[in-house]
C-alpha cells in the first residue's frame, strides 16, 4: 500500500541534488522531526498526562513558563544534542545558548527554536506550534553567542510544526515550501501540501486590535482602511482573525493568503522593547518560509531577513503575508 512520500524521503531526495551534501543536514532535520513528534504527542495528551498548566517559573523575557514550554524545550535538546550535527542550540526558553555536553561531538550547524509558540493557548486547547531555524557555522568546536547573530538571509532551513486538528510540519530549505501531515498510525509526516504558495491578494488580516491605541500611524491607517470596507478607499470588505498563535496564523496565510501583524507600538517602545516577537527563532524562520512561498515579511520599512541581530533574544516588529498587501504597508511606512 502506498502511504505517499515521507518527510525523510523528501529531504533525502532534495539533498541528493546538492553536490557535496554529506547527509549531516538530512540527519539533523530528522532529529528535529523526532522532537516535533514527541512534542505533538505530549500536546495531544494534554491533561491526561498532567502536561497542562504553569510551571511556576519565568523565562529570560519575564514570561511565565508553562509545563509544556519546559518539556518541549527538553525534548528538543534531547533529540538534537547527541548527534554530532550541531555546535550549539538557542531557544526562547533558555537565557543563554546551550552548549553541547562534553561527551558528544560538535557539528557544523546551529539550531534556534521556539519549542512551543503560542503557549498561552495550551490550557484552552487552541493550536500551538514549534518554530525552528538552522544556520551554518564554519569553524570547529563550541559555538559562541556571536555565531548565532547572523541575518535571516543566511538560514539553511526553517520550519514549523503545527499542533492543531492534525499535526503538520512545514519546511523550507530554500527551494520552496512543502507541508507534511502526521499520520498518527504510522508515526510519519507525509507530504500533503507540496509547493505551498501564498496568494498575492487577500481580504483578510490578523492583528491584536486591543493594542490599537498604541499603534504607529501607518498600521492604524492600513487597519482603518480595511475596516472601512466597501465604502472606504479599498473598496472591498475585509475579514479579521486573531488566534494569538503565530504558527497557526502563518499556516492560515500559507493556505489561503492574508496579512499577519505584530507591529511596533508605543507601549512596547516605552518599555524599551523592539517589538513582541523574537528575531532569531520566530521572525526569521517565519520570514524565510513566507518569502519562499511568494509572500513578504518586513518590520515596516525593512525586510526582516536583512536585519543584523544584536542579541540572542532580540525582538522585532513583524508584518508578513500576501505580497500586494505587504507592499502597500511598506509604502505607508515609507511615507510616514
Ligand atoms: P510566545 O512565544 O510567548 O508564545 O509569544 C508569541 C505569541 C505569538 O504566537 C502570537 O502571535 C503572539 O504571541 C500573541 O500575542 P498577544 O497575546 O499579545 O496577542
Ligand atoms: Mg514564541
Short mmCIF file of C-alpha atoms and ligand atoms in Angstrom, two decimals:
data_model
loop_
_atom_site.label_atom_id
_atom_site.label_comp_id
_atom_site.label_asym_id
_atom_site.label_seq_id
_atom_site.Cartn_x
_atom_site.Cartn_y
_atom_site.Cartn_z
CA UNK A 1 0.00 0.00 0.00
CA UNK A 2 1.35 3.46 -0.94
CA UNK A 3 1.49 5.81 2.04
CA UNK A 4 2.90 8.65 -0.09
CA UNK A 5 6.23 10.41 0.38
CA UNK A 6 7.52 10.63 3.95
CA UNK A 7 9.28 13.79 5.05
CA UNK A 8 12.54 11.83 5.46
CA UNK A 9 12.36 10.54 1.89
CA UNK A 10 11.54 14.02 0.66
CA UNK A 11 14.50 15.67 2.41
CA UNK A 12 16.91 12.93 1.37
CA UNK A 13 15.82 13.30 -2.27
CA UNK A 14 16.24 17.09 -2.07
CA UNK A 15 19.71 16.78 -0.55
CA UNK A 16 20.87 14.28 -3.18
CA UNK A 17 20.59 17.05 -5.74
CA UNK A 18 23.09 19.20 -3.82
CA UNK A 19 26.68 18.40 -4.82
CA UNK A 20 28.87 17.57 -1.82
CA UNK A 21 26.00 17.08 0.63
CA UNK A 22 27.20 14.68 3.34
CA UNK A 23 23.89 13.61 4.84
CA UNK A 24 24.54 15.61 8.04
CA UNK A 25 21.82 18.06 7.22
CA UNK A 26 19.27 15.32 6.45
CA UNK A 27 20.15 13.66 9.74
CA UNK A 28 19.75 16.93 11.67
CA UNK A 29 16.33 17.55 10.15
CA UNK A 30 15.37 14.00 11.12
CA UNK A 31 16.27 14.73 14.74
CA UNK A 32 14.16 17.91 14.64
CA UNK A 33 11.25 15.91 13.20
CA UNK A 34 11.57 13.38 16.03
CA UNK A 35 11.46 16.23 18.58
CA UNK A 36 8.30 17.63 16.97
CA UNK A 37 6.61 14.20 17.00
CA UNK A 38 7.39 13.89 20.73
CA UNK A 39 6.02 17.37 21.43
CA UNK A 40 2.94 16.63 19.30
CA UNK A 41 2.31 13.54 21.41
CA UNK A 42 2.53 15.48 24.69
CA UNK A 43 0.34 18.31 23.38
CA UNK A 44 -2.26 15.78 22.14
CA UNK A 45 -2.44 14.06 25.52
CA UNK A 46 -2.66 17.36 27.43
CA UNK A 47 -4.35 16.96 30.79
CA UNK A 48 -4.24 13.14 30.52
CA UNK A 49 -0.50 13.20 31.18
CA UNK A 50 -0.59 16.18 33.56
CA UNK A 51 1.11 18.38 30.97
CA UNK A 52 -1.14 21.45 31.22
CA UNK A 53 -0.73 24.46 33.50
CA UNK A 54 2.01 26.78 34.63
CA UNK A 55 5.49 25.66 35.68
CA UNK A 56 5.83 28.44 38.29
CA UNK A 57 8.91 29.81 36.56
CA UNK A 58 9.78 32.65 34.16
CA UNK A 59 11.94 32.72 31.02
CA UNK A 60 14.59 35.37 30.29
CA UNK A 61 11.89 37.65 28.84
CA UNK A 62 9.94 37.62 32.13
CA UNK A 63 7.12 35.46 30.72
CA UNK A 64 5.55 32.74 32.86
CA UNK A 65 6.58 29.35 31.52
CA UNK A 66 4.05 26.59 31.01
CA UNK A 67 4.94 22.99 31.92
CA UNK A 68 4.76 22.18 28.22
CA UNK A 69 7.18 25.04 27.34
CA UNK A 70 9.81 23.40 29.53
CA UNK A 71 9.00 19.84 28.46
CA UNK A 72 9.13 20.76 24.77
CA UNK A 73 12.44 22.54 25.25
CA UNK A 74 13.91 19.43 26.91
CA UNK A 75 12.61 17.19 24.12
CA UNK A 76 14.22 19.41 21.51
CA UNK A 77 17.56 19.33 23.32
CA UNK A 78 17.48 15.56 23.90
CA UNK A 79 16.66 14.85 20.25
CA UNK A 80 19.39 17.05 18.78
CA UNK A 81 22.38 17.38 21.16
CA UNK A 82 23.85 13.88 20.81
CA UNK A 83 24.13 13.51 17.04
CA UNK A 84 27.28 15.46 16.23
CA UNK A 85 25.47 17.72 13.76
CA UNK A 86 25.09 20.84 15.93
CA UNK A 87 27.66 23.11 17.58
CA UNK A 88 25.12 24.81 19.85
CA UNK A 89 21.43 25.47 20.42
CA UNK A 90 19.45 28.60 21.31
CA UNK A 91 15.83 28.69 22.44
CA UNK A 92 13.17 31.07 23.66
CA UNK A 93 13.14 29.13 26.92
CA UNK A 94 16.88 29.39 27.71
CA UNK A 95 18.61 32.61 28.79
CA UNK A 96 21.94 31.72 27.16
CA UNK A 97 23.00 29.46 24.33
CA UNK A 98 23.01 25.75 25.14
CA UNK A 99 26.48 24.22 24.97
CA UNK A 100 26.71 20.66 23.68
CA UNK A 101 27.79 18.35 26.57
CA UNK A 102 31.43 17.17 26.57
CA UNK A 103 30.61 13.57 25.63
CA UNK A 104 29.07 14.45 22.26
CA UNK A 105 30.85 15.57 19.09
CA UNK A 106 30.23 19.09 17.68
CA UNK A 107 28.81 19.63 14.21
CA UNK A 108 28.64 22.42 11.67
CA UNK A 109 25.08 23.61 12.28
CA UNK A 110 23.43 25.95 14.78
CA UNK A 111 19.84 25.46 15.73
CA UNK A 112 17.48 28.10 17.13
CA UNK A 113 13.94 27.26 18.17
CA UNK A 114 10.81 28.28 19.98
CA UNK A 115 9.78 24.87 21.33
CA UNK A 116 6.14 25.78 21.92
CA UNK A 117 4.96 29.04 20.42
CA UNK A 118 1.58 30.45 21.39
CA UNK A 119 1.74 28.58 24.68
CA UNK A 120 -0.83 30.92 26.27
CA UNK A 121 -3.26 28.84 24.15
CA UNK A 122 -2.34 25.44 25.60
CA UNK A 123 -4.70 25.39 28.56
CA UNK A 124 -7.65 26.40 26.36
CA UNK A 125 -6.87 23.69 23.77
CA UNK A 126 -6.20 26.04 20.85
CA UNK A 127 -3.49 25.31 18.23
CA UNK A 128 0.15 25.83 19.19
CA UNK A 129 3.37 25.07 17.33
CA UNK A 130 7.16 24.71 17.25
CA UNK A 131 9.32 27.06 15.16
CA UNK A 132 12.94 26.34 14.20
CA UNK A 133 15.79 27.77 12.15
CA UNK A 134 19.06 26.17 11.02
CA UNK A 135 22.21 28.24 10.49
CA UNK A 136 25.71 27.16 9.44
CA UNK A 137 28.89 27.63 11.37
CA UNK A 138 32.16 27.05 9.58
CA UNK A 139 34.61 26.80 12.49
CA UNK A 140 35.16 23.69 14.58
CA UNK A 141 34.41 23.41 18.29
CA UNK A 142 31.88 25.02 20.60
CA UNK A 143 29.60 27.77 19.37
CA UNK A 144 29.54 31.24 20.91
CA UNK A 145 26.56 33.59 21.16
CA UNK A 146 28.12 35.71 18.40
CA UNK A 147 27.89 32.75 15.97
CA UNK A 148 24.10 32.87 16.24
CA UNK A 149 23.84 36.57 15.36
CA UNK A 150 23.51 36.03 11.62
CA UNK A 151 20.93 37.73 9.40
CA UNK A 152 17.97 35.61 8.32
CA UNK A 153 19.26 35.51 4.74
CA UNK A 154 21.92 33.06 5.99
CA UNK A 155 19.40 30.45 7.13
CA UNK A 156 19.95 26.99 5.65
CA UNK A 157 16.50 25.76 6.60
CA UNK A 158 13.48 26.83 8.59
CA UNK A 159 10.22 25.24 9.53
CA UNK A 160 7.40 24.89 11.94
CA UNK A 161 5.27 22.12 13.37
CA UNK A 162 1.63 22.97 13.94
CA UNK A 163 -0.26 21.03 16.61
CA UNK A 164 -3.84 21.58 15.51
CA UNK A 165 -6.74 19.32 14.48
CA UNK A 166 -3.98 17.46 12.66
CA UNK A 167 -0.25 17.83 13.34
CA UNK A 168 1.70 19.24 10.42
CA UNK A 169 5.29 20.11 9.57
CA UNK A 170 6.00 22.89 7.09
CA UNK A 171 9.56 23.18 5.86
CA UNK A 172 11.82 25.17 3.58
CA UNK A 173 15.43 24.55 2.63
CA UNK A 174 15.39 27.48 0.22
CA UNK A 175 13.69 25.54 -2.60
CA UNK A 176 10.07 26.43 -1.97
CA UNK A 177 7.84 25.37 0.90
CA UNK A 178 6.35 21.95 1.49
CA UNK A 179 3.80 20.78 4.04
CA UNK A 180 3.54 17.33 5.63
CA UNK A 181 0.75 15.87 7.79
CA UNK A 182 1.48 13.47 10.64
CA UNK A 183 -0.10 10.08 10.07
CA UNK A 184 -0.55 9.03 13.71
CA UNK A 185 -0.97 5.37 12.74
CA UNK A 186 2.48 5.01 11.18
CA UNK A 187 4.19 7.87 13.05
CA UNK A 188 5.41 9.60 9.88
CA UNK A 189 4.88 13.04 8.37
CA UNK A 190 3.56 12.52 4.82
CA UNK A 191 3.80 15.08 2.01
CA UNK A 192 0.28 16.51 1.68
CA UNK A 193 0.89 20.16 0.71
CA UNK A 194 3.58 20.29 -1.99
CA UNK A 195 4.94 23.67 -3.14
CA UNK A 196 2.79 25.92 -0.93
CA UNK A 197 2.22 29.43 -2.34
CA UNK A 198 0.70 32.49 -0.70
CA UNK A 199 -1.83 34.25 -2.95
CA UNK A 200 -0.62 37.82 -3.74
CA UNK A 201 -4.00 39.34 -2.88
CA UNK A 202 -6.20 38.87 0.16
CA UNK A 203 -9.11 40.38 2.05
CA UNK A 204 -8.15 39.01 5.48
CA UNK A 205 -5.85 40.43 8.15
CA UNK A 206 -4.75 39.43 11.67
CA UNK A 207 -3.72 41.82 14.43
CA UNK A 208 -4.30 42.12 18.18
CA UNK A 209 -6.75 45.03 17.99
CA UNK A 210 -6.61 45.60 21.75
CA UNK A 211 -3.28 47.37 21.10
CA UNK A 212 -4.93 49.73 18.58
CA UNK A 213 -4.45 52.89 20.60
CA UNK A 214 -0.66 52.26 20.74
CA UNK A 215 -0.09 51.58 17.01
CA UNK A 216 2.02 53.78 14.78
CA UNK A 217 0.26 55.86 12.10
CA UNK A 218 0.95 53.58 9.06
CA UNK A 219 -0.57 50.49 10.74
CA UNK A 220 -3.51 52.49 12.05
CA UNK A 221 -4.14 53.84 8.55
CA UNK A 222 -3.97 50.35 7.00
CA UNK A 223 -6.38 48.80 9.53
CA UNK A 224 -8.78 51.79 9.37
CA UNK A 225 -8.91 51.46 5.59
CA UNK A 226 -9.62 47.72 5.83
CA UNK A 227 -12.36 48.30 8.39
CA UNK A 228 -13.97 50.97 6.19
CA UNK A 229 -14.84 48.15 3.78
CA UNK A 230 -16.66 48.74 0.51
CA UNK A 231 -17.33 52.40 1.36
CA UNK A 232 -13.66 53.11 2.17
CA UNK A 233 -10.59 53.71 -0.04
CA UNK A 234 -10.02 49.94 -0.50
CA UNK A 235 -13.49 49.46 -1.98
CA UNK A 236 -13.92 45.96 -0.50
CA UNK A 237 -14.82 44.32 2.79
CA UNK A 238 -12.08 42.66 4.88
CA UNK A 239 -12.31 39.78 7.33
CA UNK A 240 -10.29 39.65 10.58
CA UNK A 241 -8.72 36.81 12.61
CA UNK A 242 -6.55 36.68 15.74
CA UNK A 243 -5.56 33.27 17.11
CA UNK A 244 -2.67 34.57 19.29
CA UNK A 245 -0.63 31.67 17.93
CA UNK A 246 1.78 32.79 15.22
CA UNK A 247 2.25 29.30 13.80
CA UNK A 248 -1.49 28.92 13.25
CA UNK A 249 -1.72 32.43 11.71
CA UNK A 250 1.19 31.81 9.32
CA UNK A 251 -0.26 28.45 8.38
CA UNK A 252 -3.59 30.07 7.51
CA UNK A 253 -1.76 32.62 5.37
CA UNK A 254 0.17 29.86 3.57
CA UNK A 255 -3.10 28.08 2.93
CA UNK A 256 -5.39 30.90 1.77
CA UNK A 257 -3.45 34.18 1.96
CA UNK A 258 -3.73 37.01 4.46
CA UNK A 259 -1.76 39.53 6.49
CA UNK A 260 -0.30 38.98 9.97
CA UNK A 261 0.92 41.93 12.01
CA UNK A 262 2.58 42.26 15.38
CA UNK A 263 3.80 45.78 14.69
CA UNK A 264 5.82 48.21 16.78
CA UNK A 265 3.71 50.22 19.22
CA UNK A 266 4.20 52.97 21.80
CA UNK A 267 3.51 50.63 24.75
CA UNK A 268 6.43 48.37 23.80
CA UNK A 269 8.63 51.37 22.95
CA UNK A 270 8.00 52.78 26.45
CA UNK A 271 9.32 49.50 27.90
CA UNK A 272 12.41 49.66 25.67
CA UNK A 273 11.29 46.64 23.60
CA UNK A 274 11.91 46.49 19.85
CA UNK A 275 8.68 44.55 19.23
CA UNK A 276 6.84 41.49 20.58
CA UNK A 277 8.24 38.61 18.53
CA UNK A 278 11.80 37.38 18.67
CA UNK A 279 14.04 37.74 15.60
CA UNK A 280 16.18 34.59 15.71
CA UNK A 281 13.63 31.88 16.41
CA UNK A 282 10.26 33.41 15.45
CA UNK A 283 10.55 36.24 12.91
CA UNK A 284 13.48 34.95 10.78
CA UNK A 285 12.27 31.37 10.25
CA UNK A 286 8.71 32.53 9.52
CA UNK A 287 10.07 35.18 7.12
CA UNK A 288 12.12 32.55 5.26
CA UNK A 289 9.05 30.34 4.86
CA UNK A 290 6.78 33.23 3.82
CA UNK A 291 9.27 34.57 1.25
CA UNK A 292 9.86 31.09 -0.17
CA UNK A 293 6.08 30.81 -0.63
CA UNK A 294 6.00 34.08 -2.60
CA UNK A 295 4.96 36.38 0.26
CA UNK A 296 6.81 39.22 2.00
CA UNK A 297 7.94 39.82 5.59
CA UNK A 298 9.01 43.24 6.90
CA UNK A 299 9.39 45.23 10.11
CA UNK A 300 7.56 48.14 8.47
CA UNK A 301 10.23 49.70 6.30
CA UNK A 302 12.83 46.93 6.30
CA UNK A 303 12.98 43.31 5.13
CA UNK A 304 13.23 41.24 8.33
CA UNK A 305 15.75 38.74 6.94
CA UNK A 306 18.25 41.55 6.23
CA UNK A 307 18.39 42.72 9.85
CA UNK A 308 21.70 42.28 11.67
CA UNK A 309 20.81 40.69 15.02
CA UNK A 310 22.26 42.45 18.07
CA UNK A 311 21.41 39.82 20.70
CA UNK A 312 20.02 36.31 21.08
CA UNK A 313 16.53 37.30 22.26
CA UNK A 314 16.17 40.50 20.23
CA UNK A 315 12.57 41.44 19.45
CA UNK A 316 11.31 42.90 16.18
CA UNK A 317 8.05 44.18 14.70
CA UNK A 318 6.60 41.66 12.21
CA UNK A 319 4.34 42.37 9.23
CA UNK A 320 4.04 39.45 6.81
CA UNK A 321 1.81 37.77 4.28
CA UNK A 322 0.31 38.36 0.84
CA UNK A 323 2.68 40.35 -1.34
CA UNK A 324 0.42 43.13 -2.58
CA UNK A 325 -0.82 43.97 0.93
CA UNK A 326 2.68 43.95 2.45
CA UNK A 327 3.93 46.21 -0.35
CA UNK A 328 1.08 48.59 0.50
CA UNK A 329 2.01 48.50 4.20
CA UNK A 330 5.66 49.12 3.30
CA UNK A 331 4.70 52.16 1.22
CA UNK A 332 2.58 53.55 4.10
CA UNK A 333 5.64 53.17 6.38
CA UNK A 334 7.94 54.95 3.88
CA UNK A 335 5.50 57.85 3.53
CA UNK A 336 5.08 58.37 7.26
P1 LIG B 1 5.11 33.14 22.96
O1 LIG B 1 6.34 32.75 22.22
O2 LIG B 1 5.40 33.54 24.38
O3 LIG B 1 4.02 32.12 22.86
O4 LIG B 1 4.59 34.52 22.30
C1 LIG B 1 4.41 34.59 20.91
C2 LIG B 1 2.94 34.62 20.57
C3 LIG B 1 2.67 34.50 19.10
O5 LIG B 1 2.47 33.18 18.72
C4 LIG B 1 1.42 35.32 18.94
O6 LIG B 1 1.32 35.88 17.66
C5 LIG B 1 1.56 36.39 19.99
O7 LIG B 1 2.43 35.88 20.96
C6 LIG B 1 0.25 36.72 20.64
O8 LIG B 1 0.41 37.82 21.46
P2 LIG B 1 -0.81 38.50 22.25
O9 LIG B 1 -1.11 37.62 23.41
O10 LIG B 1 -0.27 39.84 22.65
O11 LIG B 1 -1.96 38.63 21.31
MG1 LIG B 2 7.18 32.21 20.85
#
